[in-house]
Structures are given as C-alpha cells and as structure tokens.
Amino acid sequence: MKDELIKRFVSYAEIDTQSNEESDTCPSTPGQMELARKLVSELQELGLTEVTVDEHAYVMATLPANSDKDVPTIGFLAHLDTATDFTGANVKPQIIENYDGGDIVLNPELNIVLSTDSFPELPEYKGHTLITTDGTTLLGADNKAGIAEIMTAMAYLLAHPEIKHGKIRVAFTPDEEIGRGPHKFDVAAFGASYAYTVDGGPLGELEYESFNAAAAKISFKGVNVHPGTAKGKMVHSSKIAMAFHLRLPAGEAPEFTDGYEGFYHLISMQGSAEHSKLAYIIRDFDRANFEKRKANIAAIVDEFKSTYGDDNVVLEMNDQYYNMREKIEPVRHIVDIAHEAMVNLGISPVIRPIRGGTDGSQLSYMGLPTPNIFTGGENFHGKFEYASVDVMLKAVNVIIEIARLFEQNSN
C-alpha cells in the first residue's frame, strides 16, 4: 500500500493546480480540470461506479455497498487546488526514507534548509518516510495527500470485500483555497447523509469547528504628479493604504494568535501613487465577534471616505463560510465514529478547531454535515511543506475504519 500511496501522491503533486482568486471561471485554473480528468480515469480503472466529472471539475464516484444492512451513505472529499500563497508550478517531490531526525537540505544550490530550529516538530518524524519540496515550490499535500489517501482507501476496500461497508461516495472539488469549493457542488446528486473532508494536518487531527470567514478588498485612488512639482498636488494612494492597515489592531494577526483567537490577515497588497489595493481575510470562531470585525473594517473605510472622498476608497466585502460546529453538533455521532476509528487504530485523536476552513465549512450549511480528519501534512502553503507517508497510511486506515464502523453500527 505504501508504494501505491506514494506513487499516487507524487503524480498528483506534479500537476499545477494552484487556484486563482482573480479568475471568475470554475475551476479557476485549467490544471484543476487536468487533475480531475486523471482522477476520473483512475476511479474507473479501480472499478468504482457512477464516476462523473462536470464542466466545473467536480468529480464524484461511488463505491457500492457490500452489506445487506441499512447503512447511511457516507462521503469522503478532498480538493483539487493548491494554495495561492506560493507557486505550485513544477513541483518536484523529494522522498526521504528513514528520516534521521535532523535538518533536511531541500536545495543545496539555493541553500534552502528545512531546519529543526525553525520547525521543532520535525524530529518527531524520525524514522518516517517523508515527502518534501525542493525548496522552490509548495508541495501540495494540501490537499493532494487527502486525494491520494481517499483513492488508496477505495482501492483497498475493493480488494478486501471481507470488510463490510455501506455505500460510499467520494468527491474531489475545485477552488477550495479561494473559498469557492462547494459553490457549485450538488449535494443532492452526491447523495450522502454525512461526509468527511480529508484535509487536516498532523496525526490525529479531528475537527468539527471552523472559523467564520469573510474576505475584504479595499481599493484606494490617489493623484499622481511628477515628484518635482508634486507639492500640494500629489495624493499617494499607497500611503493611504498603509495608513489604513495601521488602523487595524496589530496583535490581531495570524502571527500573534492561536486557539480560538480571531484575526485580520493582510494577504496581498498592490500599490502605486495612483492606485492601490489591500486584500484581507477576516476570521473569528465567535459569530458576534466576527460581525464586529467586519463592522470595524467598514467603519474605518467610512472614515477614510470622509477624508479622501467616497469614490477614492472602495470596499468589497463578502462572507465566505461560517463555523460548521452549529450544523455538526446535532449529529455529533459522526465525530464520535471518527474518534472511535482513530482509537481503534492506536491513534490519539486531537480535537481542536480548524484555524482555517475546509469545504466542510460550507457543505455543513448546505445540508451535508462534514467534519475534517488529518492527512499527515505539515507547513502547508509554502516551500517548507512536507508530508509523512507513515501518517498518510494511517489516514488511509482511518477512512477504512470509519466505513467499517458505520456498517457495524447499523441494523
């Protein structure tokens, strides 16, 4: 199973599926459709049924039940795209067998080192098989590790009919990283009662709480004049943008927060004297605090409008998803089954809030309660991303065990 899992993951990671929030198409990039079609072919070769892909790169397939019991249909999902934060082109995964627990030189030419000083959890993976980047791209374990794990679990269940299970649906979705993953997802066509995203990080993660999330873009218009004659005439939009950012509480940013603490996160800035733009994501677990954060952004915008003119400071803000706990608590048994599956496999469940979001955040509000389980990846969204194959194999086994427990617990 190990070699099969590695082969799958590497083949997926090598396809550039980085999403693009500036695109208004779905999928936002062509590489996602390329991977979707590859997965359709593989699902068909494995022998799954009802394998489909639509024009938006949503892939669905069925592993038919092999039990006579009345078992709820469950689903497993992962997303096709990789993050916008760092390039996903020309990914060259590196496989390190029997990791020695020390620093890993990712790229000797560029002196890029995955160090234990910077990443103190790294020695915990001593003896594991690790997959790393070459230091010039992200890896894409978020979420191609999840895709590989779901595919490998389905292959194993097909090869082991003695493991009884109900009907299982799998889905692979586009554009999760830009908050659009479920926007065109057909919950009715998927036909599952419950689902799990396989989109977490280290071993044991089991998550059913997510942020409430919004995105905000603020555009600033200035007046550019030759600097030699600019006195009293130039209005520098980039300086207005910087002044705006300094109005936000400095300590309420990702680098200063953890646990249940929310934040404002400046994800990009573009600017010149004439035109500038700030893009933020706004996050909070508490819905009332979330609304206060959005109101604070809007109030600062109104202040800047009064100073610089209504047309010169423009806010676009929209909600992306909400805390999925509200929708999962009434069906808490699906979390309990995942917990039991991990315990049965000797894994200590780590139940904590997702400091981010998964497709499950939106799907839970669309009528498909969807908690999240680990993949074995670390340091997502950057050049120091890596994944433990040993933990990835455990994720495969958790998927299999969840399917078995749903059947075992049914009449």
CSV table of C-alpha atoms in Angstrom, one decimal, residues 150-375:
chain,number,residue,atom,x,y,z
A,150,ILE,CA,-9.1,8.5,-0.4
A,151,MET,CA,-8.1,6.8,-3.6
A,152,THR,CA,-5.9,4.3,-1.8
A,153,ALA,CA,-8.6,3.6,0.7
A,154,MET,CA,-11.1,2.9,-2.0
A,155,ALA,CA,-8.7,0.6,-3.8
A,156,TYR,CA,-8.1,-1.3,-0.5
A,157,LEU,CA,-11.8,-1.7,0.2
A,158,LEU,CA,-12.4,-3.0,-3.3
A,159,ALA,CA,-9.5,-5.5,-2.9
A,160,HIS,CA,-10.8,-6.6,0.6
A,161,PRO,CA,-14.6,-7.4,0.3
A,162,GLU,CA,-14.4,-9.1,3.7
A,163,ILE,CA,-14.5,-5.5,5.2
A,164,LYS,CA,-18.2,-4.7,5.1
A,165,HIS,CA,-19.4,-1.2,4.4
A,166,GLY,CA,-22.3,0.7,3.2
A,167,LYS,CA,-22.5,2.9,0.0
A,168,ILE,CA,-19.5,5.3,-0.1
A,169,ARG,CA,-19.4,8.4,-2.2
A,170,VAL,CA,-16.2,10.2,-3.0
A,171,ALA,CA,-15.8,13.7,-4.4
A,172,PHE,CA,-12.9,15.9,-5.5
A,173,THR,CA,-13.7,19.6,-5.7
A,174,PRO,CA,-12.0,22.7,-7.2
A,175,ASP,CA,-11.1,26.1,-5.7
A,176,GLU,CA,-11.2,25.4,-2.0
A,177,GLU,CA,-8.2,27.6,-1.4
A,178,ILE,CA,-10.1,30.6,-2.7
A,179,GLY,CA,-13.2,29.9,-0.7
A,180,ARG,CA,-15.3,28.6,-3.6
A,181,GLY,CA,-15.0,24.9,-3.2
A,182,PRO,CA,-18.7,24.0,-2.6
A,183,HIS,CA,-20.2,26.9,-4.6
A,184,LYS,CA,-21.3,24.6,-7.5
A,185,PHE,CA,-21.3,21.3,-5.5
A,186,ASP,CA,-24.5,19.4,-6.0
A,187,VAL,CA,-25.3,18.0,-2.5
A,188,ALA,CA,-28.4,16.2,-3.8
A,189,ALA,CA,-26.5,14.5,-6.5
A,190,PHE,CA,-23.8,13.5,-4.1
A,191,GLY,CA,-26.5,11.7,-2.1
A,192,ALA,CA,-24.6,11.2,1.2
A,193,SER,CA,-26.1,11.6,4.7
A,194,TYR,CA,-22.7,12.6,6.2
A,195,ALA,CA,-19.2,13.2,4.8
A,196,TYR,CA,-15.7,13.8,5.9
A,197,THR,CA,-13.1,16.1,4.3
A,198,VAL,CA,-9.6,14.6,4.4
A,199,ASP,CA,-7.9,17.9,4.6
A,200,GLY,CA,-6.3,18.2,8.0
A,201,GLY,CA,-2.6,18.2,9.1
A,202,PRO,CA,-0.7,16.2,11.6
A,203,LEU,CA,-1.6,12.8,13.0
A,204,GLY,CA,-4.9,12.6,14.9
A,205,GLU,CA,-6.5,15.9,13.9
A,206,LEU,CA,-10.2,15.7,14.1
A,207,GLU,CA,-12.0,18.9,13.6
A,208,TYR,CA,-15.6,20.0,13.5
A,209,GLU,CA,-15.2,23.7,14.4
A,210,SER,CA,-14.1,26.2,11.8
A,211,PHE,CA,-13.7,30.0,11.6
A,212,ASN,CA,-16.5,32.3,10.5
A,213,ALA,CA,-14.8,33.8,7.4
A,214,ALA,CA,-15.0,36.8,5.2
A,215,ALA,CA,-12.9,38.4,2.5
A,216,ALA,CA,-12.4,42.2,2.1
A,217,LYS,CA,-10.7,44.2,-0.6
A,218,ILE,CA,-10.2,47.9,-0.2
A,219,SER,CA,-9.2,50.0,-3.2
A,220,PHE,CA,-7.6,53.4,-2.9
A,221,LYS,CA,-7.4,56.0,-5.7
A,222,GLY,CA,-4.8,58.8,-5.5
A,223,VAL,CA,-3.4,61.5,-7.7
A,224,ASN,CA,0.0,61.1,-9.3
A,225,VAL,CA,2.0,64.1,-10.2
A,226,HIS,CA,5.7,64.4,-11.2
A,227,PRO,CA,7.6,64.4,-7.9
A,228,GLY,CA,9.4,67.5,-8.9
A,229,THR,CA,6.2,69.5,-8.9
A,230,ALA,CA,4.1,67.4,-6.5
A,231,LYS,CA,3.8,69.6,-3.5
A,232,GLY,CA,0.2,70.2,-2.6
A,233,LYS,CA,-1.0,68.2,-5.6
A,234,MET,CA,0.1,64.5,-5.1
A,235,VAL,CA,-2.2,62.2,-3.2
A,236,HIS,CA,-0.3,59.0,-2.7
A,237,SER,CA,-2.7,56.0,-2.7
A,238,SER,CA,-0.1,53.6,-1.3
A,239,LYS,CA,0.5,55.8,1.7
A,240,ILE,CA,-3.3,56.0,2.3
A,241,ALA,CA,-3.4,52.2,2.1
A,242,MET,CA,-0.5,51.9,4.6
A,243,ALA,CA,-2.3,54.3,7.0
A,244,PHE,CA,-5.5,52.1,6.6
A,245,HIS,CA,-3.6,49.0,7.6
A,246,LEU,CA,-2.1,50.6,10.6
A,247,ARG,CA,-5.6,51.3,11.9
A,248,LEU,CA,-6.2,47.6,12.4
A,249,PRO,CA,-5.1,46.1,15.8
A,250,ALA,CA,-1.5,44.9,15.3
A,251,GLY,CA,-1.8,42.0,17.7
A,252,GLU,CA,-4.9,40.5,16.0
A,253,ALA,CA,-3.0,39.0,13.1
A,254,PRO,CA,-2.2,35.3,12.4
A,255,GLU,CA,1.4,35.5,13.6
A,256,PHE,CA,0.1,36.6,17.1
A,257,THR,CA,-2.9,34.4,17.5
A,258,ASP,CA,-3.9,30.8,18.1
A,259,GLY,CA,-6.6,28.6,19.6
A,260,TYR,CA,-9.9,30.4,19.4
A,261,GLU,CA,-8.5,33.8,18.7
A,262,GLY,CA,-9.6,35.6,15.6
A,263,PHE,CA,-7.6,37.9,13.3
A,264,TYR,CA,-7.4,40.2,10.4
A,265,HIS,CA,-4.9,38.9,7.8
A,266,LEU,CA,-3.4,41.1,5.0
A,267,ILE,CA,-3.0,38.5,2.2
A,268,SER,CA,-1.8,40.9,-0.5
A,269,MET,CA,-1.1,44.5,-1.3
A,270,GLN,CA,-0.6,46.2,-4.6
A,271,GLY,CA,0.2,49.9,-5.0
A,272,SER,CA,1.5,52.9,-6.7
A,273,ALA,CA,0.8,56.6,-6.2
A,274,GLU,CA,-2.3,56.4,-8.4
A,275,HIS,CA,-4.0,53.1,-7.4
A,276,SER,CA,-3.5,50.7,-4.5
A,277,LYS,CA,-5.4,47.7,-3.2
A,278,LEU,CA,-5.3,45.8,0.1
A,279,ALA,CA,-6.8,42.3,0.3
A,280,TYR,CA,-7.7,40.8,3.7
A,281,ILE,CA,-9.3,37.7,5.2
A,282,ILE,CA,-11.2,38.2,8.4
A,283,ARG,CA,-11.6,35.2,10.8
A,284,ASP,CA,-13.3,34.5,14.1
A,285,PHE,CA,-14.9,31.5,15.7
A,286,ASP,CA,-17.4,33.6,17.6
A,287,ARG,CA,-20.2,34.8,15.3
A,288,ALA,CA,-20.7,38.1,17.2
A,289,ASN,CA,-17.0,38.9,17.2
A,290,PHE,CA,-16.9,38.0,13.5
A,291,GLU,CA,-19.6,40.6,12.8
A,292,LYS,CA,-17.7,43.2,15.0
A,293,ARG,CA,-14.5,42.6,12.9
A,294,LYS,CA,-16.4,43.2,9.7
A,295,ALA,CA,-18.1,46.3,11.2
A,296,ASN,CA,-14.7,47.6,12.2
A,297,ILE,CA,-13.3,47.3,8.6
A,298,ALA,CA,-16.4,49.1,7.3
A,299,ALA,CA,-16.2,51.9,9.9
A,300,ILE,CA,-12.5,52.6,9.1
A,301,VAL,CA,-13.4,52.7,5.4
A,302,ASP,CA,-16.1,55.2,6.1
A,303,GLU,CA,-13.6,57.4,8.0
A,304,PHE,CA,-11.2,57.3,5.1
A,305,LYS,CA,-14.0,58.1,2.6
A,306,SER,CA,-14.8,61.2,4.6
A,307,THR,CA,-11.2,62.3,4.3
A,308,TYR,CA,-10.4,61.2,0.8
A,309,GLY,CA,-13.8,61.1,-0.9
A,310,ASP,CA,-16.4,58.4,-1.4
A,311,ASP,CA,-15.1,57.4,-4.8
A,312,ASN,CA,-11.5,57.2,-3.7
A,313,VAL,CA,-11.9,54.5,-1.1
A,314,VAL,CA,-13.9,51.5,-2.1
A,315,LEU,CA,-14.7,48.4,0.0
A,316,GLU,CA,-15.8,45.0,-1.4
A,317,MET,CA,-16.5,42.5,1.5
A,318,ASN,CA,-18.3,39.2,1.4
A,319,ASP,CA,-18.8,36.3,3.8
A,320,GLN,CA,-17.0,33.0,2.7
A,321,TYR,CA,-18.2,30.4,5.3
A,322,TYR,CA,-19.4,30.0,8.8
A,323,ASN,CA,-18.4,27.9,11.8
A,324,MET,CA,-19.6,24.4,11.0
A,325,ARG,CA,-20.0,23.4,14.6
A,326,GLU,CA,-23.5,24.7,14.6
A,327,LYS,CA,-24.5,22.1,11.9
A,328,ILE,CA,-22.4,19.2,13.2
A,329,GLU,CA,-23.3,19.3,16.9
A,330,PRO,CA,-26.8,17.9,16.2
A,331,VAL,CA,-25.2,14.8,14.5
A,332,ARG,CA,-22.2,14.6,16.8
A,333,HIS,CA,-22.1,10.8,16.4
A,334,ILE,CA,-20.3,11.3,13.1
A,335,VAL,CA,-17.4,12.9,15.1
A,336,ASP,CA,-17.7,10.1,17.6
A,337,ILE,CA,-17.3,7.5,14.9
A,338,ALA,CA,-14.2,9.1,13.6
A,339,HIS,CA,-12.9,9.4,17.1
A,340,GLU,CA,-13.5,5.7,17.7
A,341,ALA,CA,-11.9,4.8,14.4
A,342,MET,CA,-8.7,6.5,15.5
A,343,VAL,CA,-8.7,5.0,18.9
A,344,ASN,CA,-9.2,1.5,17.4
A,345,LEU,CA,-6.1,2.1,15.3
A,346,GLY,CA,-4.0,3.3,18.2
A,347,ILE,CA,-4.2,6.9,17.2
A,348,SER,CA,-4.8,9.6,19.9
A,349,PRO,CA,-7.5,11.9,18.5
A,350,VAL,CA,-6.6,15.6,18.7
A,351,ILE,CA,-9.9,17.5,18.6
A,352,ARG,CA,-9.4,21.2,18.1
A,353,PRO,CA,-10.8,24.0,16.0
A,354,ILE,CA,-9.6,24.4,12.4
A,355,ARG,CA,-7.8,27.7,12.2
A,356,GLY,CA,-8.8,27.9,8.6
A,357,GLY,CA,-11.6,26.3,6.6
A,358,THR,CA,-12.4,23.3,4.6
A,359,ASP,CA,-15.1,22.6,2.1
A,360,GLY,CA,-16.9,21.1,5.1
A,361,SER,CA,-17.4,24.6,6.5
A,362,GLN,CA,-19.8,25.4,3.6
A,363,LEU,CA,-21.1,21.9,2.9
A,364,SER,CA,-22.3,21.6,6.5
A,365,TYR,CA,-24.5,24.7,5.9
A,366,MET,CA,-25.7,23.2,2.6
A,367,GLY,CA,-27.2,20.1,4.4
A,368,LEU,CA,-24.2,17.8,4.4
A,369,PRO,CA,-22.5,17.7,7.8
A,370,THR,CA,-18.8,17.3,7.2
A,371,PRO,CA,-16.1,17.2,9.8
A,372,ASN,CA,-12.4,17.0,8.9
A,373,ILE,CA,-9.7,14.5,9.5
A,374,PHE,CA,-5.9,14.6,9.2
A,375,THR,CA,-3.8,13.9,6.1
